[in-house]
Amino acid sequence: MTHNIIVERDVMITMRDGVKLAADIYRPDDGGSYPTLVNQHPYDNDMFLVVHELLFSPLIAAQKGYAVVTTEARGRSGSEGEWQPYGDEGRDTYDTVEWAASQSWSDGNIGLYGACALGLASIQGAVENPPHLKAAFSYMTATNFHSGWTYSAGGAFELGFQLSWVWTILARDTLSRLNLEPGALAEAEQKLVEASSDLIKSASYLPLIDFPAYQNGAAPYWREWLSHPAYDDFWKKVDNVSHADKIEVPVMHLSSWYDTCLKGHMDFNAALMERGDKRVRDQHRMIIGPTDHSAYYNSRPSYAGERDFGPEALTGPDILSGMLFDWFGHWLKGEDKTFMTDNQVRYYQMGENVWKEAKTWPPAHTVRPYYLHSAGQANSRMGDGELRTQVQQAQPSDSFVYDPMNPVPTTGGRSMIDVPTGVLNQAQLEERLDILVYTSSCLAEPLALSGPVSVTLYASSDAPDTDFTAKLVDVEPDGYCANIAEGIIRARYRNDREKEEFLEPGKVTEFTIDLWDIAHTFRPNHKLRLEISSSNFPRFDRNLNSTVSPALGRAEDAQKAVQQIFHS
């Protein structure tokens, strides 16, 4: 049955402290009461409608018999109050859910949903556990605002993403609320335009914390985020992973192997399975596809970068909205749930290009170690670095010089920046002498990897702080070098994300680099390759190789570092 609908714009909803949030409401126009979907976001509702038409249309939802409430976050666009990123969304979402449940057009069965920044509150609201909430649906969004959103799991700042997100959307709305004189406002807006015209130039500015376009009140949160590089109380209070045990409703969450948010979803899933409410633990579902973060709204919904993962990988509005309606159709309307199997995880096995299912993540597996080998000349793919399954004794170390003023450029991968992401050929990049390259022999049989990947390095640096990066690559028979997974560790946080511990220059130290999870099959005649270096810019900020915080460092603080990798 298709319903005629009514749209109410700029309805003001009062929060518990008296602040009013602006909402748009989409609902059937027949006087009935319907299951209700709630979303809160830091944008304006006009933009919300445009973006969400690419993922999930509230207009279509209303035609299908749902009421939909989309609210602008506190201190954003038409809503009152002051925006404290990630600080009020949970409580305000709770209040919005309960307000919606009390309306005559709602039957009291409420679902939370959203994607990326348009879905930050879907998990935050579920953690608050409003009484009328029945289920949540979250797509490629943050679950831990520190690790996997603002900073990497290894402690480096997600520079490219945060820089472009702030200047593209966040700062413009903040500026509009400052009551600046027209001339001052025009000047501030022009700085944002100039900054966004050249990502590399803007990302290269030092010190990062004083980025010119974000001064004069344009983005106070920029300085705040950079002032808290460690996982401290500032971040702990908004870490939804650590509060997963408070969630009492089924959650479906989706990510992809080339999504910046993947780490958060994996950690969140583990928390739900290990510490989640036992009454709903077997009702959660996680889906991991092969694409990049933007696949759901771009014109190539089966791609990640240069790689087409085939018709089985298709995503986009039709696929995702179908999942959403199936999910909420069951939990809010009591419809058939044949789409749900006993397996709680559905994932795309790259290389084979097929969907697989597992009861838990990771699926049953064995650890497959590889070891670094060389005669001390592993620099570039033309060097002598090898990956082997056996340890070999008495080998010289490899070394390279990391110059923060000439960093390794981001080339594809898990990112949300204005450069190509996903799968890109790494062959040209691997010609750099500041990248150590270790390659296996050709595989005789398929090697299927499904689960977490990490690299343990024994390394030294002549600097008191530095970064080490690792990238797993599939070398194909024609020479194409496809990036599969990547990671970074900031030396000062190698032992504890909550406090700094600087290096003793020249001392051999153990570093563990988390490359996150993957599901990829290396096919016969392919080779495994591991790249080791010290930068991935502008995805991550550069470590200046000093004890000064990278956010505060100036050009004069930067120094070259001699890095040694030991493998015997």
Coordinates of C-alpha atoms in Angstrom, one line a residue:
M1 CA 0.0 0.0 0.0
T2 CA 1.3 3.4 -1.0
H3 CA 0.3 6.3 1.3
N4 CA -0.2 10.0 0.4
I5 CA 2.2 12.0 2.6
I6 CA 2.5 15.2 4.4
V7 CA 5.8 17.0 5.2
E8 CA 6.1 19.4 8.1
R9 CA 9.1 21.7 8.0
D10 CA 11.0 23.3 10.9
V11 CA 9.0 21.8 13.7
M12 CA 10.7 22.8 17.0
I13 CA 11.2 20.0 19.5
T14 CA 12.0 21.0 23.1
M15 CA 14.8 19.2 24.8
R16 CA 15.0 18.5 28.6
D17 CA 17.0 21.7 29.2
G18 CA 14.6 23.9 27.1
V19 CA 16.7 24.1 24.0
K20 CA 14.7 23.6 20.8
L21 CA 15.8 21.5 17.9
A22 CA 14.5 22.1 14.3
A23 CA 13.0 19.0 12.7
D24 CA 11.4 18.0 9.5
I25 CA 8.6 15.4 9.7
Y26 CA 7.5 13.1 6.9
R27 CA 4.4 10.9 7.5
P28 CA 1.3 9.4 5.9
D29 CA -1.4 12.0 5.6
D30 CA -4.4 9.9 6.8
G31 CA -4.6 10.5 10.5
G32 CA -3.1 7.1 11.4
S33 CA -0.4 6.1 13.8
Y34 CA 2.8 4.6 12.3
P35 CA 6.2 3.2 13.2
T36 CA 8.6 6.1 13.4
L37 CA 12.2 6.5 12.2
V38 CA 14.4 9.1 13.8
N39 CA 17.6 10.7 12.6
Q40 CA 19.8 13.5 14.0
H41 CA 22.6 15.1 12.1
P42 CA 25.0 18.1 12.2
Y43 CA 23.9 19.5 8.8
D44 CA 20.8 21.3 7.7
N45 CA 17.6 19.4 6.8
D46 CA 17.7 20.6 3.2
M47 CA 21.1 19.1 2.7
F48 CA 19.9 16.0 4.6
L49 CA 17.1 15.4 2.1
V50 CA 19.4 15.8 -0.9
V51 CA 22.1 13.4 0.5
H52 CA 19.6 10.9 1.9
E53 CA 17.7 10.6 -1.3
L54 CA 20.9 8.9 -2.4
L55 CA 20.7 6.4 0.5
F56 CA 17.3 6.3 2.0
S57 CA 14.4 8.6 1.1
P58 CA 12.2 9.8 4.0
L59 CA 9.6 10.5 1.3
I60 CA 9.5 6.9 0.2
A61 CA 9.5 5.8 3.8
A62 CA 6.4 7.8 4.5
Q63 CA 4.8 6.3 1.4
K64 CA 5.6 2.9 2.8
G65 CA 3.9 3.6 6.1
Y66 CA 6.5 5.1 8.3
A67 CA 6.7 8.5 10.0
V68 CA 10.2 10.0 9.7
V69 CA 11.7 12.7 12.0
T70 CA 15.0 14.3 10.9
T71 CA 16.5 16.8 13.4
E72 CA 19.3 19.3 13.1
A73 CA 21.7 18.8 15.9
R74 CA 21.9 21.3 18.8
G75 CA 23.7 24.4 17.7
R76 CA 23.4 23.6 14.0
S77 CA 21.4 25.3 11.2
G78 CA 17.9 26.0 12.6
S79 CA 18.4 24.5 16.0
E80 CA 19.0 26.4 19.2
G81 CA 21.9 26.0 21.6
E82 CA 25.7 25.5 21.1
W83 CA 27.1 22.6 19.2
Q84 CA 29.6 20.5 21.2
P85 CA 30.5 17.8 18.7
Y86 CA 29.5 14.4 20.0
G87 CA 28.6 15.7 23.4
D88 CA 24.8 16.3 23.3
E89 CA 23.7 14.0 20.5
G90 CA 22.9 11.1 22.7
R91 CA 20.7 12.9 25.2
D92 CA 19.0 15.0 22.5
T93 CA 18.3 11.8 20.5
Y94 CA 16.8 10.2 23.6
D95 CA 14.5 13.3 24.0
T96 CA 13.6 13.3 20.3
V97 CA 12.7 9.6 20.4
E98 CA 10.4 10.0 23.3
W99 CA 8.9 13.2 21.9
A100 CA 8.1 11.3 18.6
A101 CA 6.6 8.4 20.5
S102 CA 4.2 10.7 22.2
Q103 CA 2.8 12.2 18.9
S104 CA -0.6 11.0 17.6
W105 CA 1.0 10.0 14.2
S106 CA 3.4 7.6 15.9
D107 CA 2.5 4.2 17.2
G108 CA 5.3 4.3 19.7
N109 CA 7.7 1.9 17.9
I110 CA 10.8 3.9 17.1
G111 CA 13.9 3.1 15.1
L112 CA 17.2 5.1 14.8
Y113 CA 19.1 5.2 11.6
G114 CA 21.7 7.1 9.7
A115 CA 25.0 7.1 7.6
C116 CA 28.4 8.7 8.2
A117 CA 28.0 12.1 9.9
L118 CA 24.3 11.8 9.2
G119 CA 24.3 8.7 11.5
L120 CA 26.5 9.7 14.4
A121 CA 23.5 9.9 16.7
S122 CA 22.1 6.5 15.7
I123 CA 24.5 4.7 18.0
Q124 CA 24.8 7.5 20.6
G125 CA 21.0 7.4 21.0
A126 CA 20.9 3.6 21.3
V127 CA 23.5 3.9 24.1
E128 CA 21.1 6.2 26.0
N129 CA 18.4 3.5 25.7
P130 CA 15.2 5.5 25.3
P131 CA 12.2 3.4 26.4
H132 CA 10.4 3.5 23.0
L133 CA 13.4 2.6 20.9
K134 CA 13.0 -0.8 19.3
A135 CA 16.0 -1.1 16.8
A136 CA 18.8 0.9 15.2
F137 CA 20.5 0.9 11.8
S138 CA 23.9 2.5 11.3
Y139 CA 25.8 2.7 8.0
M140 CA 29.5 3.6 7.8
T141 CA 29.5 5.9 10.8
A142 CA 31.6 6.5 13.9
T143 CA 31.3 4.3 17.0
N144 CA 34.4 5.5 18.8
F145 CA 35.0 9.2 18.0
H146 CA 38.7 9.0 18.8
S147 CA 39.9 5.8 17.2
G148 CA 38.8 5.3 13.6
W149 CA 37.2 8.8 13.2
T150 CA 39.3 11.7 14.5
Y151 CA 42.5 9.7 15.1
S152 CA 43.7 6.4 13.7
A153 CA 43.9 3.3 15.8
G154 CA 47.6 3.9 16.1
G155 CA 47.4 7.5 17.3
A156 CA 47.9 9.5 14.1
F157 CA 45.4 12.3 13.3
E158 CA 43.0 11.6 10.4
L159 CA 44.1 14.8 8.8
G160 CA 42.7 14.7 5.3
F161 CA 39.2 13.6 6.4
Q162 CA 38.9 16.0 9.3
L163 CA 40.4 18.9 7.4
S164 CA 38.0 18.6 4.4
W165 CA 34.9 17.7 6.5
V166 CA 35.4 20.8 8.6
W167 CA 35.9 23.2 5.7
T168 CA 33.3 21.6 3.5
I169 CA 30.4 21.8 5.9
L170 CA 31.0 22.3 9.6
A171 CA 32.8 25.6 9.6
R172 CA 30.4 27.3 7.2
D173 CA 27.5 26.8 9.5
T174 CA 29.5 27.8 12.6
L175 CA 30.5 31.0 10.8
S176 CA 26.9 31.8 10.0
R177 CA 26.0 31.8 13.7
L178 CA 28.8 34.2 14.8
N179 CA 26.9 37.4 13.8
L180 CA 29.9 38.7 11.9
E181 CA 29.8 41.9 9.9
P182 CA 29.2 41.2 6.2
G183 CA 32.7 42.0 5.3
A184 CA 34.3 39.9 8.0
L185 CA 31.9 37.0 7.1
A186 CA 32.8 37.2 3.4
E187 CA 36.5 37.2 4.3
A188 CA 36.2 34.2 6.5
E189 CA 34.2 32.3 3.9
Q190 CA 36.8 33.1 1.3
K191 CA 39.5 31.6 3.5
L192 CA 37.5 28.3 3.5
V193 CA 37.2 28.4 -0.3
E194 CA 40.9 29.0 -0.7
A195 CA 41.7 26.2 1.8
S196 CA 39.5 23.7 0.0
S197 CA 41.0 24.5 -3.4
D198 CA 44.3 22.7 -2.6
L199 CA 44.2 19.8 -0.2
I200 CA 47.9 19.1 -0.2
K201 CA 48.8 22.7 0.4
S202 CA 46.3 23.1 3.2
A203 CA 47.3 19.8 4.8
S204 CA 51.0 20.9 4.7
Y205 CA 50.3 24.0 6.9
L206 CA 52.2 24.1 10.2
P207 CA 51.3 24.2 13.0
L208 CA 48.1 22.4 12.2
I209 CA 46.3 23.7 15.3
D210 CA 46.6 27.3 13.9
F211 CA 45.2 26.5 10.5
P212 CA 44.3 30.0 9.1
A213 CA 40.8 29.2 7.8
Y214 CA 39.7 27.9 11.2
Q215 CA 40.6 31.0 13.2
N216 CA 38.3 33.7 14.5
G217 CA 35.7 31.2 15.8
A218 CA 35.2 29.4 12.5
A219 CA 36.0 25.9 13.9
P220 CA 36.7 25.9 17.7
Y221 CA 36.3 22.1 17.7
W222 CA 39.3 21.8 15.4
R223 CA 41.6 23.1 18.1
E224 CA 39.8 21.0 20.7
W225 CA 40.3 17.8 18.8
L226 CA 44.0 18.5 18.1
S227 CA 44.5 19.4 21.8
H228 CA 43.4 15.9 22.8
P229 CA 45.6 13.5 20.8
A230 CA 45.6 10.9 23.5
Y231 CA 42.6 8.7 24.4
D232 CA 41.7 10.8 27.5
D233 CA 38.5 11.6 29.4
F234 CA 37.5 14.0 26.6
W235 CA 37.1 11.0 24.3
K236 CA 36.2 8.3 26.8
K237 CA 32.9 9.9 27.6
V238 CA 31.7 9.7 24.0
D239 CA 33.2 6.3 23.2
N240 CA 30.2 4.2 22.2
V241 CA 32.3 1.0 22.0
S242 CA 33.0 1.2 25.7
H243 CA 29.3 1.7 26.4
A244 CA 28.0 -1.0 24.1
D245 CA 26.7 -2.9 27.1
K246 CA 24.1 -0.2 27.6
I247 CA 22.3 -1.0 24.3
E248 CA 19.2 -3.0 24.7
V249 CA 17.8 -3.1 21.1
P250 CA 19.0 -5.0 18.0
V251 CA 21.5 -3.1 15.9
M252 CA 22.3 -3.6 12.2
H253 CA 25.5 -1.8 11.2
L254 CA 27.2 -1.8 7.9
S255 CA 30.7 -0.9 6.7
S256 CA 33.2 -1.9 4.0
W257 CA 36.7 -3.0 3.6
Y258 CA 37.9 0.4 2.3
D259 CA 35.8 2.5 4.7
T260 CA 37.5 4.9 7.2
C261 CA 34.9 3.8 9.8
L262 CA 35.7 0.1 9.4
K263 CA 37.8 -0.2 12.6
G264 CA 35.0 1.4 14.7
H265 CA 32.4 -1.1 13.4
M266 CA 34.7 -4.1 14.0
D267 CA 35.4 -2.9 17.6
F268 CA 31.7 -2.1 18.1
N269 CA 30.6 -5.6 16.9
A270 CA 33.1 -7.3 19.2
A271 CA 31.8 -5.2 22.1
L272 CA 28.2 -6.1 21.4
M273 CA 29.1 -9.8 21.2
E274 CA 31.3 -9.8 24.3
R275 CA 29.6 -7.4 26.6
G276 CA 26.2 -6.6 25.0
D277 CA 22.9 -7.2 26.7
K278 CA 22.3 -11.0 26.6
R279 CA 18.7 -10.5 25.7
V280 CA 19.5 -9.1 22.3
R281 CA 23.0 -10.3 21.7
D282 CA 22.0 -12.8 19.0
Q283 CA 19.8 -10.2 17.2
H284 CA 22.6 -7.9 16.1
R285 CA 23.8 -8.0 12.5
M286 CA 26.9 -6.7 10.8
I287 CA 27.5 -6.5 7.0
I288 CA 30.9 -5.6 5.5
G289 CA 31.1 -5.0 1.8
P290 CA 34.1 -4.4 -0.5
T291 CA 33.6 -0.8 -1.5
D292 CA 34.9 2.5 -0.3
H293 CA 33.1 5.0 2.0
S294 CA 31.3 6.8 -0.8
A295 CA 29.9 3.8 -2.7
Y296 CA 26.4 4.4 -1.5
Y297 CA 26.1 7.7 -3.2
N298 CA 28.4 7.6 -6.2
S299 CA 27.8 6.4 -9.7
R300 CA 29.9 3.3 -9.4
P301 CA 28.3 1.4 -6.5
S302 CA 30.4 -1.8 -7.0
Y303 CA 33.8 0.0 -7.1
A304 CA 36.5 0.9 -4.7
G305 CA 39.0 3.1 -6.5
E306 CA 40.1 1.3 -9.7
R307 CA 38.7 -2.1 -8.7
D308 CA 35.2 -3.3 -9.8
F309 CA 34.2 -6.0 -7.4
G310 CA 31.5 -7.3 -9.7
P311 CA 27.7 -7.3 -9.8
E312 CA 27.4 -9.2 -6.5
A313 CA 29.1 -6.3 -4.7
L314 CA 26.5 -3.7 -5.8
T315 CA 25.5 -1.2 -3.1
G316 CA 23.6 2.1 -3.5
P317 CA 20.2 3.4 -2.7
D318 CA 18.1 0.4 -3.9
I319 CA 20.2 -2.2 -2.0
L320 CA 20.7 -0.2 1.2
S321 CA 17.1 1.1 1.5
G322 CA 15.9 -2.4 1.0
M323 CA 18.0 -3.6 3.9
L324 CA 16.7 -0.8 6.0
F325 CA 13.1 -1.5 5.3
D326 CA 13.6 -5.2 5.9
W327 CA 15.3 -4.5 9.2
F328 CA 12.7 -2.0 10.5
G329 CA 9.8 -3.9 8.9
H330 CA 10.6 -6.8 11.2
W331 CA 11.5 -4.9 14.4
L332 CA 8.9 -2.1 14.1
K333 CA 6.1 -3.7 12.1
G334 CA 6.5 -7.4 13.0
E335 CA 6.9 -8.4 9.4
D336 CA 8.6 -11.6 8.3
K337 CA 12.3 -11.9 9.0
T338 CA 13.3 -14.5 6.5
F339 CA 16.2 -12.2 5.5
M340 CA 17.8 -13.0 8.9
T341 CA 19.8 -16.2 9.2
D342 CA 21.5 -17.6 12.3
N343 CA 24.7 -16.1 11.0
Q344 CA 25.2 -12.6 12.4
V345 CA 28.0 -11.5 10.1
R346 CA 27.8 -11.2 6.3
Y347 CA 30.9 -10.2 4.5
Y348 CA 32.4 -9.9 1.0
Q349 CA 35.4 -12.1 0.3
M350 CA 37.5 -10.0 -2.0
G351 CA 39.6 -11.9 -4.6
E352 CA 36.8 -14.5 -4.8
N353 CA 34.2 -11.8 -5.1
V354 CA 31.5 -13.6 -3.2
W355 CA 29.5 -13.0 -0.1
K356 CA 30.0 -15.2 2.9
E357 CA 28.4 -15.6 6.3
A358 CA 29.7 -16.4 9.7
K359 CA 28.2 -16.8 13.2
T360 CA 30.8 -14.4 14.6
W361 CA 33.7 -12.2 13.5
P362 CA 36.3 -13.3 12.8
P363 CA 35.2 -16.6 11.3
A364 CA 37.1 -19.7 12.4
H365 CA 40.7 -19.3 11.3
T366 CA 44.3 -20.1 12.0
V367 CA 47.1 -17.5 12.4
R368 CA 49.3 -17.4 9.3
P369 CA 52.6 -15.6 10.1
Y370 CA 55.1 -14.2 7.5
Y371 CA 58.5 -13.0 8.3
L372 CA 60.7 -10.2 6.8
H373 CA 63.9 -11.2 5.0
S374 CA 66.5 -9.3 3.0
A375 CA 70.3 -8.8 2.6
G376 CA 69.8 -5.2 3.9
Q377 CA 68.6 -3.6 0.7
A378 CA 64.8 -3.8 0.8
N379 CA 64.3 -0.2 -0.3
S380 CA 61.7 0.0 -3.1
R381 CA 60.2 -2.9 -5.0
M382 CA 63.4 -3.2 -6.9
G383 CA 65.2 -4.1 -3.6
D384 CA 65.8 -7.5 -2.1
G385 CA 63.1 -7.7 0.5
E386 CA 61.2 -11.0 0.8
L387 CA 58.3 -12.3 2.8
R388 CA 58.7 -15.9 3.9
T389 CA 56.9 -18.3 6.1
Q390 CA 60.1 -19.4 8.0
V391 CA 62.4 -17.4 10.2
Q392 CA 66.0 -17.1 9.0
Q393 CA 68.8 -16.1 11.3
A394 CA 71.7 -13.7 11.0
Q395 CA 70.5 -11.1 8.5
P396 CA 71.4 -7.4 8.3
S397 CA 68.8 -4.8 9.1
D398 CA 67.1 -2.6 6.5
S399 CA 67.1 1.2 6.8
F400 CA 65.5 4.3 5.3
V401 CA 65.4 8.0 5.9
Y402 CA 62.0 9.5 6.8
D403 CA 61.7 13.2 5.9
P404 CA 58.5 14.7 7.1
M405 CA 58.9 17.5 4.4
N406 CA 58.8 14.8 1.7
P407 CA 56.2 12.3 3.0
V408 CA 54.9 9.2 1.3
P409 CA 51.7 10.3 -0.5
T410 CA 48.4 8.7 0.2
T411 CA 47.6 6.4 -2.6
G412 CA 44.1 4.9 -2.3
G413 CA 43.1 3.1 0.9
R414 CA 40.6 3.7 3.6
S415 CA 40.1 7.4 3.6
M416 CA 37.5 10.1 3.1
I417 CA 39.6 12.8 1.4
D418 CA 39.5 14.6 -1.9
V419 CA 42.0 12.2 -3.6
P420 CA 41.2 8.8 -5.0
T421 CA 40.5 6.1 -2.4
G422 CA 40.0 2.4 -2.4
V423 CA 42.2 0.2 -4.7
L424 CA 44.9 1.9 -6.6
N425 CA 48.1 0.6 -8.3
Q426 CA 51.0 1.0 -5.8
A427 CA 53.7 0.1 -8.3
Q428 CA 54.9 3.7 -8.9
L429 CA 54.8 4.5 -5.2
E430 CA 56.9 1.5 -4.4
E431 CA 59.8 3.0 -6.4
R432 CA 60.5 5.3 -3.5
L433 CA 63.6 4.6 -1.4
D434 CA 61.9 5.5 1.8
I435 CA 59.6 2.5 1.5
L436 CA 60.8 -0.9 2.4
V437 CA 59.2 -3.6 0.2
Y438 CA 59.0 -7.3 1.1
T439 CA 57.4 -9.7 -1.4
S440 CA 56.5 -13.4 -1.2
S441 CA 57.1 -16.0 -3.9
C442 CA 54.2 -16.8 -6.2
L443 CA 51.4 -18.7 -4.5
A444 CA 50.7 -22.2 -5.8
E445 CA 47.3 -22.3 -4.1
P446 CA 44.7 -19.7 -3.0
L447 CA 45.4 -18.1 0.3
A448 CA 42.2 -16.8 1.9
L449 CA 42.6 -14.3 4.7
S450 CA 39.5 -13.4 6.8
G451 CA 40.1 -11.6 10.1
P452 CA 42.5 -9.1 11.8
V453 CA 45.9 -8.3 10.3
S454 CA 48.8 -6.9 12.2
V455 CA 52.5 -6.3 11.7
T456 CA 55.0 -6.6 14.5
L457 CA 58.2 -4.6 13.9
Y458 CA 61.4 -4.6 15.7
A459 CA 62.8 -1.2 14.8
S460 CA 64.9 1.7 15.9
S461 CA 64.9 5.4 15.1
D462 CA 67.4 8.2 15.9
A463 CA 64.4 10.4 16.7
P464 CA 62.5 10.6 20.0
D465 CA 59.2 10.1 18.3
T466 CA 58.3 9.0 14.8
D467 CA 55.6 7.0 12.9
F468 CA 55.8 3.6 11.3
T469 CA 53.3 2.5 8.6
A470 CA 52.5 -0.8 7.0
K471 CA 50.5 -1.7 3.9
L472 CA 49.5 -5.2 2.7
V473 CA 49.5 -5.5 -1.1
D474 CA 48.3 -8.1 -3.6
V475 CA 50.8 -8.3 -6.5
E476 CA 48.9 -9.6 -9.5
P477 CA 50.5 -11.6 -12.4
D478 CA 50.4 -8.6 -14.7
G479 CA 52.3 -6.5 -12.2
Y480 CA 49.4 -4.5 -10.8
C481 CA 49.9 -3.9 -7.1
A482 CA 46.6 -3.7 -5.3
N483 CA 46.5 -2.3 -1.8
I484 CA 44.5 -4.4 0.6
A485 CA 45.0 -3.0 4.1
E486 CA 47.1 -0.4 5.8
G487 CA 47.9 0.9 9.3
I488 CA 50.1 3.3 11.2
I489 CA 51.5 3.5 14.7
R490 CA 52.7 6.7 16.4
A491 CA 55.8 5.8 18.5
R492 CA 54.8 7.8 21.5
Y493 CA 51.6 5.8 21.8
R494 CA 53.0 2.4 21.0
N495 CA 52.4 1.0 24.5
D496 CA 49.4 3.1 25.7
R497 CA 47.0 5.3 23.8
E498 CA 46.3 7.2 27.0
K499 CA 49.9 8.5 27.7
E500 CA 53.0 9.4 25.8
E501 CA 56.2 7.4 26.0
F502 CA 59.1 8.7 23.9
L503 CA 61.7 6.6 22.2
E504 CA 65.3 6.1 23.3
P505 CA 67.1 7.0 20.1
G506 CA 68.8 4.0 18.5
K507 CA 67.2 1.4 20.8
V508 CA 65.5 -1.5 19.2
T509 CA 61.8 -1.3 20.1
E510 CA 58.8 -3.5 19.4
F511 CA 55.9 -1.8 17.5
T512 CA 52.6 -3.4 16.6
I513 CA 50.8 -1.9 13.6
D514 CA 47.1 -2.7 13.3
L515 CA 46.1 -3.1 9.7
W516 CA 42.5 -3.7 10.8
D517 CA 40.4 -6.6 9.4
I518 CA 40.2 -7.9 5.9
A519 CA 38.5 -10.7 3.9
H520 CA 40.7 -11.2 0.8
T521 CA 41.8 -14.2 -1.1
F522 CA 45.2 -14.1 -2.8
R523 CA 44.8 -16.2 -5.9
P524 CA 47.3 -18.6 -7.4
N525 CA 50.3 -16.9 -9.1
H526 CA 49.7 -13.8 -7.0
K527 CA 52.2 -12.6 -4.4
L528 CA 51.8 -11.1 -1.0
R529 CA 53.7 -7.8 -0.4
L530 CA 54.3 -5.7 2.7
E531 CA 55.3 -2.1 2.5
I532 CA 57.0 -0.5 5.5
S533 CA 57.5 3.3 5.8
S534 CA 56.8 6.2 8.1
S535 CA 54.1 8.4 6.5
N536 CA 50.8 8.3 4.6
F537 CA 50.1 11.9 3.8
P538 CA 47.6 13.7 3.7
R539 CA 45.4 10.9 5.1
F540 CA 47.4 11.1 8.3
D541 CA 49.3 14.1 9.8
R542 CA 53.0 14.0 9.6
N543 CA 55.1 13.1 12.6
L544 CA 57.9 15.7 12.7
N545 CA 60.2 13.4 14.6
S546 CA 60.4 15.5 17.7
T547 CA 58.8 15.5 21.2
V548 CA 56.6 18.5 20.1
S549 CA 53.0 17.4 19.5
P550 CA 52.5 17.1 15.7
A551 CA 49.6 19.4 16.0
L552 CA 51.8 22.1 17.6
G553 CA 54.9 21.5 15.5
R554 CA 56.3 24.1 13.2
A555 CA 58.6 23.7 10.2
E556 CA 61.7 24.3 12.3
D557 CA 60.7 21.4 14.6
A558 CA 60.8 18.9 11.7
Q559 CA 63.9 16.7 11.4
K560 CA 64.8 13.7 9.3
A561 CA 64.9 10.4 11.0
V562 CA 66.9 7.3 10.2
Q563 CA 64.8 4.2 10.6
Q564 CA 66.1 0.7 11.0
I565 CA 64.0 -2.5 10.7
F566 CA 65.5 -5.7 12.2
H567 CA 64.5 -9.2 11.1
S568 CA 66.9 -11.6 12.7

